[in-house]
Coordinates of C-alpha atoms in Angstrom, one line a residue:
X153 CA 101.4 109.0 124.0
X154 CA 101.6 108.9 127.6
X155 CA 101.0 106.1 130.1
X156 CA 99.3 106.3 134.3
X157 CA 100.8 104.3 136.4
X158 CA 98.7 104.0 139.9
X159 CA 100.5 102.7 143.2
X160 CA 98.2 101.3 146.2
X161 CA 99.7 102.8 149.5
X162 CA 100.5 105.4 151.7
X163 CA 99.3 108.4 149.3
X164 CA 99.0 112.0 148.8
X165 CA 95.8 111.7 147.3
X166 CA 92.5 111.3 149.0
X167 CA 90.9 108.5 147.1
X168 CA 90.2 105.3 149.2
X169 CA 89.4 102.4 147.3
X170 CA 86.7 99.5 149.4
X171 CA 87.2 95.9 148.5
X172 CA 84.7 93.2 150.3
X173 CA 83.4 96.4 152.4
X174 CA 86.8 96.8 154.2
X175 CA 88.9 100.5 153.3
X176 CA 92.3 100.1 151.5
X177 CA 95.1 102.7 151.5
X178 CA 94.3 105.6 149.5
X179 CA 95.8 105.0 145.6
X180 CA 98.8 107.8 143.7
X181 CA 98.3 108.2 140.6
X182 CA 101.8 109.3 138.1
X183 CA 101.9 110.1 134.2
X184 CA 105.0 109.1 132.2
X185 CA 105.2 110.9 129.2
X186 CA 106.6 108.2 126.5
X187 CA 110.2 109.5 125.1
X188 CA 109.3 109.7 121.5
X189 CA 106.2 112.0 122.1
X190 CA 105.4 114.7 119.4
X191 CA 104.1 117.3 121.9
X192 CA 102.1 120.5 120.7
X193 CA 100.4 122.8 121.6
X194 CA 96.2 120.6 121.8
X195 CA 99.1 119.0 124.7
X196 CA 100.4 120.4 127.5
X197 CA 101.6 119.2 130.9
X198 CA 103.3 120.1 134.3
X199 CA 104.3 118.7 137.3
X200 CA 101.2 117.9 138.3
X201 CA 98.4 117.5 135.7
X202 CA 97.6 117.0 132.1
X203 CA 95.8 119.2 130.1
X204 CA 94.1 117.3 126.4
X205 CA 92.3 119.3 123.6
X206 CA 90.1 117.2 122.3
X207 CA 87.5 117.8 119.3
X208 CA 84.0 119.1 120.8
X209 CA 81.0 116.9 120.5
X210 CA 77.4 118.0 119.8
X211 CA 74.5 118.3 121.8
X212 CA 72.8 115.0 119.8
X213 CA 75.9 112.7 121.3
X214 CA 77.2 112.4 117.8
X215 CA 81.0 111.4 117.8
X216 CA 83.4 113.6 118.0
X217 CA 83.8 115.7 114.8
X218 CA 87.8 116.3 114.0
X219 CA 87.3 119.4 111.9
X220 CA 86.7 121.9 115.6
X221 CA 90.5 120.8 116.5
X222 CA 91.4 122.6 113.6
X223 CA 88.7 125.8 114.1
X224 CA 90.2 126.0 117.8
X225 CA 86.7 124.7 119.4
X226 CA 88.4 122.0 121.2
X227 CA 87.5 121.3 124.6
X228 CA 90.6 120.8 127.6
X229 CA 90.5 118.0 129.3
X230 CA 93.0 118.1 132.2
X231 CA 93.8 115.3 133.9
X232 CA 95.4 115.4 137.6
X233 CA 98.2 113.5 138.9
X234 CA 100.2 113.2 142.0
X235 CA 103.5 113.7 139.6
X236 CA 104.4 113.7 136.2
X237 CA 107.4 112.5 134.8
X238 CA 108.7 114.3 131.8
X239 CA 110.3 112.5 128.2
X240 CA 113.6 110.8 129.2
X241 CA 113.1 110.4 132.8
X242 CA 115.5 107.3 133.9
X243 CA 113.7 104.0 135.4
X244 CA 115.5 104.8 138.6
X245 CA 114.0 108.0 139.5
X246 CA 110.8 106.6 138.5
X247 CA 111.1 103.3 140.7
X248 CA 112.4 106.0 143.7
X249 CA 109.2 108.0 143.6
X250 CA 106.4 105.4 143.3
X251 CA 108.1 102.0 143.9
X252 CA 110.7 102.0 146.4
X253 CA 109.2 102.9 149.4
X254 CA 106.2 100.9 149.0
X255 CA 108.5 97.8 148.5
X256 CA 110.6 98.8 151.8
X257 CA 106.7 99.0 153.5
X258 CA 105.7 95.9 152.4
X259 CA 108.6 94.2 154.4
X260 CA 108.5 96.2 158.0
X261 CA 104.4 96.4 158.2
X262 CA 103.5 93.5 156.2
X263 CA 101.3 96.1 153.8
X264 CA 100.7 95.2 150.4
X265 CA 101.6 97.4 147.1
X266 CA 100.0 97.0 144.1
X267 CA 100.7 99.1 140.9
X268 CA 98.9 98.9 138.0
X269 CA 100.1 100.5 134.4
X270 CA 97.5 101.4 131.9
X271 CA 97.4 103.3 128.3
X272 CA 97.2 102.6 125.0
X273 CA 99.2 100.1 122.5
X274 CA 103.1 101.9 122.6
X275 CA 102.4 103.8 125.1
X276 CA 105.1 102.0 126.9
X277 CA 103.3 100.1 129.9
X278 CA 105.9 97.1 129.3
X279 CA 109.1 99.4 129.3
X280 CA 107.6 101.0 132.4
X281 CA 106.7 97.8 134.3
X282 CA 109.2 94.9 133.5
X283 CA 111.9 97.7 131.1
X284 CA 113.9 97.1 128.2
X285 CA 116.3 94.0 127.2
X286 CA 119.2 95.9 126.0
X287 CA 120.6 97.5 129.0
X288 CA 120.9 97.0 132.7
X289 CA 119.7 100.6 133.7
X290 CA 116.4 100.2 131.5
X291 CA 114.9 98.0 134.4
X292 CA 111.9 98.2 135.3
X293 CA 109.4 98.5 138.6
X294 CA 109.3 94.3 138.8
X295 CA 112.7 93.6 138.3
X296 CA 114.1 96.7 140.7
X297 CA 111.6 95.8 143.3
X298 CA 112.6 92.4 143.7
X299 CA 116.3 93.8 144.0
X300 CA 115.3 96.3 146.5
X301 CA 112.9 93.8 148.5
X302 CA 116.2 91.6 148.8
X303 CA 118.6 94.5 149.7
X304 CA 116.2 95.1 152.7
X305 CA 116.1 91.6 153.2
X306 CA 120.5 91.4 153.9
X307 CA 120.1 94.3 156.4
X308 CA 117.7 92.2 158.5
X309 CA 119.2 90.2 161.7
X310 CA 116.4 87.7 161.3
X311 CA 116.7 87.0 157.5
X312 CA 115.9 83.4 158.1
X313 CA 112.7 83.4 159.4
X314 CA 111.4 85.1 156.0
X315 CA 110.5 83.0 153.0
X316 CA 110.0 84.6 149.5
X317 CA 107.7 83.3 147.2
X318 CA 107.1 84.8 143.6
X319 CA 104.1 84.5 140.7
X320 CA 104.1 86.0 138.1
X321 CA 101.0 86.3 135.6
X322 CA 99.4 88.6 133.7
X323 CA 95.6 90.1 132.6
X324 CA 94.7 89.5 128.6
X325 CA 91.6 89.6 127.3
X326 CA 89.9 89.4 130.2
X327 CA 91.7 86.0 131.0
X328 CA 94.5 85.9 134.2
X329 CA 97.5 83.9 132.4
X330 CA 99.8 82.4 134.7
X331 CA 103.1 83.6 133.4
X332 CA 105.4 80.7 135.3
X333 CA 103.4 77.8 133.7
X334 CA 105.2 76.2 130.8
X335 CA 102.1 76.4 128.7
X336 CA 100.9 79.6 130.2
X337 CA 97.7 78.6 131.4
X338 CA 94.1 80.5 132.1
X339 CA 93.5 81.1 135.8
X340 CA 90.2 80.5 137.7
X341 CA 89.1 83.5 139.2
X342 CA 86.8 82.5 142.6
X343 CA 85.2 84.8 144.6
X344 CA 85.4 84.9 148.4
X345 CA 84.1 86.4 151.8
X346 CA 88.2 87.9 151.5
X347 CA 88.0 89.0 147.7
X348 CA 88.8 87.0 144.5
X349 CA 91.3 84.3 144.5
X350 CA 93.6 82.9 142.3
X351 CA 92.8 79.1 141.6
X352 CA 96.0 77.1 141.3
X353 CA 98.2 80.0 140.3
X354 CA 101.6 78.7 140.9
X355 CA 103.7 80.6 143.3
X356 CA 107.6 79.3 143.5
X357 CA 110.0 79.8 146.2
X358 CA 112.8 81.8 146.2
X359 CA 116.3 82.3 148.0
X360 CA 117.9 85.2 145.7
X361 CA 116.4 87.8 142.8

């Protein structure tokens, strides 16, 4: 129905999340309504926030009973965002408001960017994070990051002092899959003094996107 996809970086909002005791940047948070939504009234949005009716539960922590959605005893649930993107928003104003200038950061001050997609099965995560195979303009935050991190990377006098290097894996079931292995192997996860590492994922250098 919709997806949240969080960005680690300069932010708007005041959260500050602590990894091996040491503070990192404060997270954003956006909602992208998926194009093929039924909305209704039990959903609403703005620019800003979600609001959810969902069923009521009883005061013996029984599961939700369906039949109060219908009464009108639903509860809201609103959930806050730094921005909402509406059905039909294009990957390139999506990529300009969280993406880009994180990508731009992470070349001038070194900073890292992290964004992570979440939301359930159809939701879109995959159109939102890699985009669609059919056309050029349904790219998504990976592929038009790499372009922009390279477009930065031409407008710099000392482009040859900088070395790109690129892996690619994914979370499944708990398991970190190294996505540029032919087999696509499980990764070893080992905790250190400077947070978990990544035991023998592969990481390939490269010269162009």
């Amino acid at each position: 129905f919709f997806q949240r996809i969080q960005s680690r970086g300069r932010a708007r909002t005041p959260s500050v999340w602590w990894i091996s005791g040491r503070p990192m940047a404060p997270m954003q948070s956006y909602c992208i309504i998926h194009p093929q939504s039924q909305l209704d009234s039990k959903f609403q949005y703005d620019s800003t926030q979600v609001k959810i009716e969902v069923p009521s539960s009883d005061s013996s922590g029984d599961p939700y009973d369906d039949s109060g959605m219908s009464a009108g005893t639903g509860e809201e649930d609103v959930i806050a965002f730094d921005y909402v993107f509406p059905p039909k928003t294009s990957q390139e104003q999506i990529f300009q408001e969280i993406a880009r200038g994180h990508v731009r950061n992470a070349l001038q001050s070194f900073q890292s960017a992290m964004f992570i997609a979440s939301g359930a099965s159809g939701s879109g995560k995959t159109f939102a994070v890699t985009g669609g195979a059919q056309r050029f303009s349904d790219r998504g935050l990976i592929p038009r990051s790499v372009s922009a991190l390279f477009e930065a990377l031409a407008a710099e006098p000392e482009r040859e002092d900088v070395e790109v290097s690129v892996s690619f894996y994914e979370l499944y079931k708990d398991a970190v899959v190294d996505l540029l292995s032919e087999r696509r192997r499980k990764v070893p996860i080992k905790a250190t003094e400077n947070g978990p590492q990544l035991i023998g994922l592969l990481r390939q250098v490269v010269a162009t996107e």
